[in-house]
PDB file of C-alpha atoms and ligand atoms in Angstrom:
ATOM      1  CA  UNK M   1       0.000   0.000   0.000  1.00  0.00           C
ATOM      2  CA  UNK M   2       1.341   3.622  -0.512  1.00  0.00           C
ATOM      3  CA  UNK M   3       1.336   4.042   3.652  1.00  0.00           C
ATOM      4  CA  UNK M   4       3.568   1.139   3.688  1.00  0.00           C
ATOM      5  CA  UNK M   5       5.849   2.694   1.132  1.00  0.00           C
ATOM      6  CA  UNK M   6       5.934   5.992   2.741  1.00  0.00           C
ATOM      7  CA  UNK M   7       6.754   4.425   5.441  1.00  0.00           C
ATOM      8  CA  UNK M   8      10.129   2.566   3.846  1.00  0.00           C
ATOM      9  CA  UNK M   9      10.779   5.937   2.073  1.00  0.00           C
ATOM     10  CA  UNK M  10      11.009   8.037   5.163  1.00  0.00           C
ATOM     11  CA  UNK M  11      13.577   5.236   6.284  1.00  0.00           C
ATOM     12  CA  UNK M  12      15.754   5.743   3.323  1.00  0.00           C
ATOM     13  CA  UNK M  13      15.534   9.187   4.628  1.00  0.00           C
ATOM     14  CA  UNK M  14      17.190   8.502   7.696  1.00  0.00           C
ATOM     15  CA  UNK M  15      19.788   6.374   6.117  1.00  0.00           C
ATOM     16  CA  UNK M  16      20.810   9.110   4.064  1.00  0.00           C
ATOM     17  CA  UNK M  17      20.722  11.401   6.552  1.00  0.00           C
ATOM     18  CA  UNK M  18      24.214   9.197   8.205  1.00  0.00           C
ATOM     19  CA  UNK M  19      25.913   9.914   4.469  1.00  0.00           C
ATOM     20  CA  UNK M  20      28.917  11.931   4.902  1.00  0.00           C
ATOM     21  CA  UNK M  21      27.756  15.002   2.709  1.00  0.00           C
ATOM     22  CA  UNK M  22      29.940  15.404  -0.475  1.00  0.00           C
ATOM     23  CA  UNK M  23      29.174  17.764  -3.699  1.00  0.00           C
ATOM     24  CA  UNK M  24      30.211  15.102  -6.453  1.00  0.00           C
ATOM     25  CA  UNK M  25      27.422  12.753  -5.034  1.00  0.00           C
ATOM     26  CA  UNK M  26      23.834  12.746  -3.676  1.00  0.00           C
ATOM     27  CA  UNK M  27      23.542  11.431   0.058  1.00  0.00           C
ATOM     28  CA  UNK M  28      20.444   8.402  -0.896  1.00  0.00           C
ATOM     29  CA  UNK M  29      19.095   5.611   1.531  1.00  0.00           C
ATOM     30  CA  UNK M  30      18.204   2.359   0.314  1.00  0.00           C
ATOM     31  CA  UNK M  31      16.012  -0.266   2.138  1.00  0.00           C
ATOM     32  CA  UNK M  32      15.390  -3.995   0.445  1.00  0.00           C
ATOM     33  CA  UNK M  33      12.007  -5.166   1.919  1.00  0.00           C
ATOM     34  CA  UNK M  34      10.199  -8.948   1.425  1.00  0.00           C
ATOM     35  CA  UNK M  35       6.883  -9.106   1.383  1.00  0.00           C
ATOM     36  CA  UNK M  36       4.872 -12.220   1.550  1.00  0.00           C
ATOM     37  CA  UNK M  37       1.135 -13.137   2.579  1.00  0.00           C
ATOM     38  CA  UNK M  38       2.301 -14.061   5.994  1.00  0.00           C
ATOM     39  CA  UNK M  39       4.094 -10.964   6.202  1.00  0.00           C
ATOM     40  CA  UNK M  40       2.483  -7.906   4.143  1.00  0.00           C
ATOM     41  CA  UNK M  41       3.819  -5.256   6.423  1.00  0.00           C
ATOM     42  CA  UNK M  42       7.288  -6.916   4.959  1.00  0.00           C
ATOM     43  CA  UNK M  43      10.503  -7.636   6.281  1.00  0.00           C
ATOM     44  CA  UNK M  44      13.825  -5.559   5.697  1.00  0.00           C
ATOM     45  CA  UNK M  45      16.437  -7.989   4.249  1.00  0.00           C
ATOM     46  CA  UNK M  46      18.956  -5.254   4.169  1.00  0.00           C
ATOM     47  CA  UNK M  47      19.616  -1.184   4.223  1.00  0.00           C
ATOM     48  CA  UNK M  48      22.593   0.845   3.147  1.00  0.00           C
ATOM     49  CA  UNK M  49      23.454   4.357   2.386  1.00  0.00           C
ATOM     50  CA  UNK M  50      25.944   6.359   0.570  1.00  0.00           C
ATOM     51  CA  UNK M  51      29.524   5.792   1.091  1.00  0.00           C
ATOM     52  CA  UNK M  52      28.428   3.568   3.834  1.00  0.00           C
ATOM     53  CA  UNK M  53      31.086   0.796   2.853  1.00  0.00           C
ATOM     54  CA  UNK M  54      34.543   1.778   1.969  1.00  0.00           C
ATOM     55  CA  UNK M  55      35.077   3.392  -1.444  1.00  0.00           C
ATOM     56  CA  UNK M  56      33.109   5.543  -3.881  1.00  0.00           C
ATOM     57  CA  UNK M  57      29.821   3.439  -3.171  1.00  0.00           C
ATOM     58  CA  UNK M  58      26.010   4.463  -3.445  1.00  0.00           C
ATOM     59  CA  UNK M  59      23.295   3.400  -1.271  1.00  0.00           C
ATOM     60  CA  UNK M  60      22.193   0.579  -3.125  1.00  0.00           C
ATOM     61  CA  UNK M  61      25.080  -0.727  -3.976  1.00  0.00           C
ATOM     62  CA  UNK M  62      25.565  -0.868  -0.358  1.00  0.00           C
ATOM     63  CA  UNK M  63      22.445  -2.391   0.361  1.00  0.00           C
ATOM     64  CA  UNK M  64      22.809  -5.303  -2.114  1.00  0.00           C
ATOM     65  CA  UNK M  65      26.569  -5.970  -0.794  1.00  0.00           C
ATOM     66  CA  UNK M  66      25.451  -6.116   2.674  1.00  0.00           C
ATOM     67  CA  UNK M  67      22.643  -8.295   2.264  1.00  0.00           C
ATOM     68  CA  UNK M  68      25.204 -10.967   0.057  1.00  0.00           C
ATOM     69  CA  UNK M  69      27.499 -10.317   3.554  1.00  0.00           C
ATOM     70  CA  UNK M  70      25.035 -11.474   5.749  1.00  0.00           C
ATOM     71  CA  UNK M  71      24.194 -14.686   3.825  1.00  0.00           C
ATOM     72  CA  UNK M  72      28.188 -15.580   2.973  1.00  0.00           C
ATOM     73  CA  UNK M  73      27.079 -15.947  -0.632  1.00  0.00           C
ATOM     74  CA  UNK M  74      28.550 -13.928  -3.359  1.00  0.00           C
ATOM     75  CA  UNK M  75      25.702 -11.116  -5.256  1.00  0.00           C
ATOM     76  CA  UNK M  76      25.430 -12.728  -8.554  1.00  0.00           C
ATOM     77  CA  UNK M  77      23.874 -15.320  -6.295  1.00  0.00           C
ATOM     78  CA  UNK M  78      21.419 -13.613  -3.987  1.00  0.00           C
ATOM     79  CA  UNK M  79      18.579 -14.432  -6.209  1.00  0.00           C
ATOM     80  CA  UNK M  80      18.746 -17.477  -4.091  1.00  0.00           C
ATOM     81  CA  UNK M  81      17.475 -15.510  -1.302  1.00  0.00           C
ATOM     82  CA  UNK M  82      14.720 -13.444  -2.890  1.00  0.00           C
ATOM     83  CA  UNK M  83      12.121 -16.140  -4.384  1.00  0.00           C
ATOM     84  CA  UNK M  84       9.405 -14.766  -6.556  1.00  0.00           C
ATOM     85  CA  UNK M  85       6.682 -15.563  -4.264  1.00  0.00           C
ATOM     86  CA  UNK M  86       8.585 -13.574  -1.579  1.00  0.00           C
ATOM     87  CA  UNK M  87       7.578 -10.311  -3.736  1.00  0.00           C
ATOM     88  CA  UNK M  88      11.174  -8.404  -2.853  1.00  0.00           C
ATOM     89  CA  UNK M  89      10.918  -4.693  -3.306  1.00  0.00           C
ATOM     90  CA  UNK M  90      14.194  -2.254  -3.122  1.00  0.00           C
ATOM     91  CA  UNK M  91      13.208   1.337  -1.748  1.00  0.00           C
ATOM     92  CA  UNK M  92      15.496   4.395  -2.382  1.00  0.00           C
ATOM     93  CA  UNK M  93      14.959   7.703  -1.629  1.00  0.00           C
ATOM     94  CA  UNK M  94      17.061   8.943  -5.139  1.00  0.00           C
ATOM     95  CA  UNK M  95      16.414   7.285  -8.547  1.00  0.00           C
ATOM     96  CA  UNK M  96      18.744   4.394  -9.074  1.00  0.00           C
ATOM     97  CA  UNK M  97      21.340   5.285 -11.105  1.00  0.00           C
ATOM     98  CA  UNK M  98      21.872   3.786 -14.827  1.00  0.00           C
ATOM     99  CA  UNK M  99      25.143   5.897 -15.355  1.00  0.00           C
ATOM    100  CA  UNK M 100      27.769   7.260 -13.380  1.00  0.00           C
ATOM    101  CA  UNK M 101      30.457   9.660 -13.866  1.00  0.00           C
ATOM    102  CA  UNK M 102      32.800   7.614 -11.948  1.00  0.00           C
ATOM    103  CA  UNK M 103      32.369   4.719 -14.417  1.00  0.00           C
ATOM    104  CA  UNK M 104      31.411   2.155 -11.777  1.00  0.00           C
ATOM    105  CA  UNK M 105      29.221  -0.219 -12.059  1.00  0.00           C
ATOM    106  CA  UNK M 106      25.655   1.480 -12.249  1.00  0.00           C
ATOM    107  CA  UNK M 107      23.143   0.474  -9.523  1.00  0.00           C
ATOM    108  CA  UNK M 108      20.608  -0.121 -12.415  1.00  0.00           C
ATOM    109  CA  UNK M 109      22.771  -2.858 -13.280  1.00  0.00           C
ATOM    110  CA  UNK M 110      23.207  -4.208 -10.082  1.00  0.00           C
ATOM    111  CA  UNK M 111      19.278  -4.635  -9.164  1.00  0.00           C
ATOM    112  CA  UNK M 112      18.858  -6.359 -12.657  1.00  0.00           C
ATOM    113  CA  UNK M 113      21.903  -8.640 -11.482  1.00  0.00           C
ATOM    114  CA  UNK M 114      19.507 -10.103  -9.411  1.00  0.00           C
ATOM    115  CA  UNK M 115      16.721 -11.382 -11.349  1.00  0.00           C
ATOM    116  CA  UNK M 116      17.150 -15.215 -12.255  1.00  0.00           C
ATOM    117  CA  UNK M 117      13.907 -16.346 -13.625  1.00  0.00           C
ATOM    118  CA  UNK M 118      11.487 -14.736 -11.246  1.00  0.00           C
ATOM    119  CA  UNK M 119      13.330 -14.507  -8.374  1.00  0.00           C
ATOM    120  CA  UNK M 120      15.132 -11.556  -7.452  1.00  0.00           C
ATOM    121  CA  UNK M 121      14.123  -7.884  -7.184  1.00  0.00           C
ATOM    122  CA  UNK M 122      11.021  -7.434  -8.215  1.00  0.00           C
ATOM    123  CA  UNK M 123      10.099  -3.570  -7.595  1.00  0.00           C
ATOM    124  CA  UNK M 124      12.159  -0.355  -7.347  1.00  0.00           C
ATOM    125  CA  UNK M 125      10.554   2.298  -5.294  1.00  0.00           C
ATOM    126  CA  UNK M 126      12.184   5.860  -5.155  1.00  0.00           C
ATOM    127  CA  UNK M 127      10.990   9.242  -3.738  1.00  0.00           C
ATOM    128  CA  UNK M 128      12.363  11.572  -5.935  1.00  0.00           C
ATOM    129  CA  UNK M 129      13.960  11.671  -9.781  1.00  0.00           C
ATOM    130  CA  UNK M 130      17.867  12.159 -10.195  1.00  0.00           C
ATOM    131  CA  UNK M 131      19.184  16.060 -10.516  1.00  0.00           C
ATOM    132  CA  UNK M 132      20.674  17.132 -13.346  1.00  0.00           C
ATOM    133  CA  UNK M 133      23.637  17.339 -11.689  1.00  0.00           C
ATOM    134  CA  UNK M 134      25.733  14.733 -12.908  1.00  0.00           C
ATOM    135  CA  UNK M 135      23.279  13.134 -15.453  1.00  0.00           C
ATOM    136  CA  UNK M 136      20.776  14.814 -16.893  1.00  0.00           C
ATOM    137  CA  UNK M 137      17.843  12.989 -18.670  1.00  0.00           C
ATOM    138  CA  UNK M 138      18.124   9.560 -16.831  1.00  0.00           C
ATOM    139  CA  UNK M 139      17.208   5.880 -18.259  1.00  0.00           C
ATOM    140  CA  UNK M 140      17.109   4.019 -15.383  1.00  0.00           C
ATOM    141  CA  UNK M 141      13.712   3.593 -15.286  1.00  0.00           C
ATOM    142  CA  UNK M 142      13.679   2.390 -19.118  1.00  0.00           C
ATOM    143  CA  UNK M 143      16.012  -0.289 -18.172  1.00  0.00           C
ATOM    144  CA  UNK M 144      14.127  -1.290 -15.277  1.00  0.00           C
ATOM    145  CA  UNK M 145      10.788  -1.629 -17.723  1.00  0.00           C
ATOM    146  CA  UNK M 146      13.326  -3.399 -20.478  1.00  0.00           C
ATOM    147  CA  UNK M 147      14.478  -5.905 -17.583  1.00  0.00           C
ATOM    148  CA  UNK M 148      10.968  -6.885 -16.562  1.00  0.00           C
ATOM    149  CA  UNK M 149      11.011  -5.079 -12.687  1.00  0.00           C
ATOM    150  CA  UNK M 150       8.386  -2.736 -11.694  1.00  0.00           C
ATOM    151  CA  UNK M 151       9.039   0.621 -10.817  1.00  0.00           C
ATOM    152  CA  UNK M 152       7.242   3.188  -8.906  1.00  0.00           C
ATOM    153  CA  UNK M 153       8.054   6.784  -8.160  1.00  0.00           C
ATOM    154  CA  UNK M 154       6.055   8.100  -5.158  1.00  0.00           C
ATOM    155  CA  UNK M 155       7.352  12.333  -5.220  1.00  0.00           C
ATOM    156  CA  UNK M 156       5.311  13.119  -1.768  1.00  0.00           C
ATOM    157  CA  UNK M 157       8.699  13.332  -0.061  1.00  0.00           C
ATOM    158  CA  UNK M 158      10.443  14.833  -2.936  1.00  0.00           C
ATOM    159  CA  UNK M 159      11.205  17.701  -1.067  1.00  0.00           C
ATOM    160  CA  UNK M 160      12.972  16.732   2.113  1.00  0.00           C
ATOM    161  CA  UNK M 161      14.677  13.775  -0.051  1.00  0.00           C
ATOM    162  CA  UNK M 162      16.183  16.369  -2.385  1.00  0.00           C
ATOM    163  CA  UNK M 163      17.510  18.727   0.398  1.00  0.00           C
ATOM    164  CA  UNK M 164      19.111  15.553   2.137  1.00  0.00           C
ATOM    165  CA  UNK M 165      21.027  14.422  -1.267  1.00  0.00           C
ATOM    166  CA  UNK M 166      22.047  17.779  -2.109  1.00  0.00           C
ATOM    167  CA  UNK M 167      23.450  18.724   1.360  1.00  0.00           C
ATOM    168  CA  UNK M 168      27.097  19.531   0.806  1.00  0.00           C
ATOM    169  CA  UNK M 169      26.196  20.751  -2.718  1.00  0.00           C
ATOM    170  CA  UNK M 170      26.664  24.626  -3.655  1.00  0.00           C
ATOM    171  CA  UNK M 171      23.502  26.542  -3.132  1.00  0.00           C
ATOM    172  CA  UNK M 172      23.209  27.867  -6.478  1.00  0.00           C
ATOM    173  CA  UNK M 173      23.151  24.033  -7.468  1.00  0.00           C
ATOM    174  CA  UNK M 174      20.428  23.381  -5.037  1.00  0.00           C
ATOM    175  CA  UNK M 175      18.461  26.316  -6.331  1.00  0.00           C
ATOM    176  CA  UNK M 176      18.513  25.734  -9.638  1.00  0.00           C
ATOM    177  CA  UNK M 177      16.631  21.795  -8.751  1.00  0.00           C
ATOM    178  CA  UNK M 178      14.201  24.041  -6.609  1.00  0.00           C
ATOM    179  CA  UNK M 179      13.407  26.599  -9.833  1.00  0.00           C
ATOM    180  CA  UNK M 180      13.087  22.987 -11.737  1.00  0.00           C
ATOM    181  CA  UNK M 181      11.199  21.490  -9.585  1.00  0.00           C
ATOM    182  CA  UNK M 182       8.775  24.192  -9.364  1.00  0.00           C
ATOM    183  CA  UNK M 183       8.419  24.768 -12.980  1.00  0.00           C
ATOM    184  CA  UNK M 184       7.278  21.276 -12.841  1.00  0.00           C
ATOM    185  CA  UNK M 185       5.065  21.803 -10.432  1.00  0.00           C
ATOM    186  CA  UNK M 186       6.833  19.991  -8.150  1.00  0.00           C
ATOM    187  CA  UNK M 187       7.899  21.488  -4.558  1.00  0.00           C
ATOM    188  CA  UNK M 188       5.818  24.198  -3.856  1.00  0.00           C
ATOM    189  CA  UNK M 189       7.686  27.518  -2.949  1.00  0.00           C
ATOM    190  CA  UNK M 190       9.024  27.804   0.235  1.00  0.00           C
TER     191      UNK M 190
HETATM  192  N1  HJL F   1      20.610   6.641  -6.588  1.00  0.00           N
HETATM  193  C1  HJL F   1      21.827   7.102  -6.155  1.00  0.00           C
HETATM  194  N2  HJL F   1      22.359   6.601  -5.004  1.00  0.00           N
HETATM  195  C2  HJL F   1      23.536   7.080  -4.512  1.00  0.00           C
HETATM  196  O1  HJL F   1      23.995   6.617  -3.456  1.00  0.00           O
HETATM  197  C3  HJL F   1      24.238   8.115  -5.239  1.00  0.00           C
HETATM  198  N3  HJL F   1      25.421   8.622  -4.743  1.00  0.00           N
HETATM  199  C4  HJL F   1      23.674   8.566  -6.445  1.00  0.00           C
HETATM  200  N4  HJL F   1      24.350   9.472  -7.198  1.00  0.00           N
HETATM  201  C5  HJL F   1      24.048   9.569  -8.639  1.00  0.00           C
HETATM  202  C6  HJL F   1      25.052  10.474  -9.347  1.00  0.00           C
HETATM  203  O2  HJL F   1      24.706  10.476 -10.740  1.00  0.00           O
HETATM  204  C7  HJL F   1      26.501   9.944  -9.217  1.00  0.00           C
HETATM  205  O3  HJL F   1      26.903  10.043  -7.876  1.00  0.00           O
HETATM  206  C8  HJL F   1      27.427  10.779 -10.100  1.00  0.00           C
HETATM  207  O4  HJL F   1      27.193  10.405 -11.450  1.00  0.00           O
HETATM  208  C9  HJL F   1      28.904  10.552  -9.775  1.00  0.00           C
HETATM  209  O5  HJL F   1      29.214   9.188  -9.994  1.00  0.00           O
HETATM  210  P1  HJL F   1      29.851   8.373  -8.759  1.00  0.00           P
HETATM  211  O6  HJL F   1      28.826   8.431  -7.638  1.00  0.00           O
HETATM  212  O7  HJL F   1      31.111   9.102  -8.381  1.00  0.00           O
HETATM  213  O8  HJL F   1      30.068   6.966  -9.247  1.00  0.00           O
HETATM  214  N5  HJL F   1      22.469   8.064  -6.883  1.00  0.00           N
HETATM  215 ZN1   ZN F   2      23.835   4.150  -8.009  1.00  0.00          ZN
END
């Protein structure tokens, strides 16, 4: 239900809120949640946030690597964990990524790495769409339709999300997403 995915956003709130603020990233929480009919108010399998693990890593990323940690297996192989009728669903509060300056391995990429038939990630929630800062004019979500998982982005938390990831950016950077935003209608003016 959308309460129940408001309620996983505002998490990846939180988690991003412990990212060390930098201006050539966004600060992003992730949360992986199974649900299942025993359990529709779902279980979290694993969080992570921006340069939570060592190196130039992003929340999901972090998320994914933890939750292959925690079960000893390697990632290619944590579809094992995530069976289709356990309907897995990865919440972050930024757009996954499907291209990064850096050249690493896109999160985009790394979600897809986890389908195996049906198992695997099914959904990708996120809270608000990438700046234009680094990339403009995303395809994540193309790739996500292309690779057969849902996506779903719920913009009621937009705001607060935005100011979170942009922390540590130059204000005329985080003005310029405000003017965007509110030419799309988007955040209302403050
Ligand atoms: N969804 C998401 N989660 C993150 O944890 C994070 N840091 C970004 N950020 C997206 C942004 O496009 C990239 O941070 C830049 O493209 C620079 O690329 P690197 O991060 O240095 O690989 N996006
Ligand atoms: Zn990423």
């Amino acid at each position: 239900s959308k309460e129940t995915s408001l309620k996983y956003l505002s998490q990846t709130i939180d988690l991003a809120k412990k990212s060390p603020p930098k201006s050539t990233n966004f600060r992003v929480g992730c949360v992986i949640v199974s649900f299942s009919s025993v359990n529709p108010a779902g279980t979290i399998l694993s969080t992570g946030y921006t340069l939570e693990l060592p190196g130039n890593t992003h929340a999901e990323q972090c998320a994914l690597t933890k939750l292959a940690d925690n079960f000893a297996i390697t990632e290619p192989e944590i579809f094992t964990l995530l069976p289709s009728e356990a309907h897995t669903t990865l919440y972050t509060s930024l757009e996954p990524c499907n291209l990064r300056l850096s050249g690493n391995l896109p999160c985009v990429q790394r979600i897809i790495a986890t389908r195996h038939n049906d198992s695997g990630i099914q959904k990708v929630v996120f809270g608000a769409k990438e700046p234009s800062t680094f990339v403009k004019d995303s395809q994540s979500c193309k790739a996500l339709t292309e690779a057969g998982i849902e996506w779903e982005y719920l913009p009621d938390l937009e705001e607060e999300i935005l100011k979170v990831a942009m922390e540590g950016h130059d204000k005329k950077d985080v003005e310029a997403e405000q003017q965007q935003k509110q030419q799309q209608g988007g955040i209302q003016p403050r």
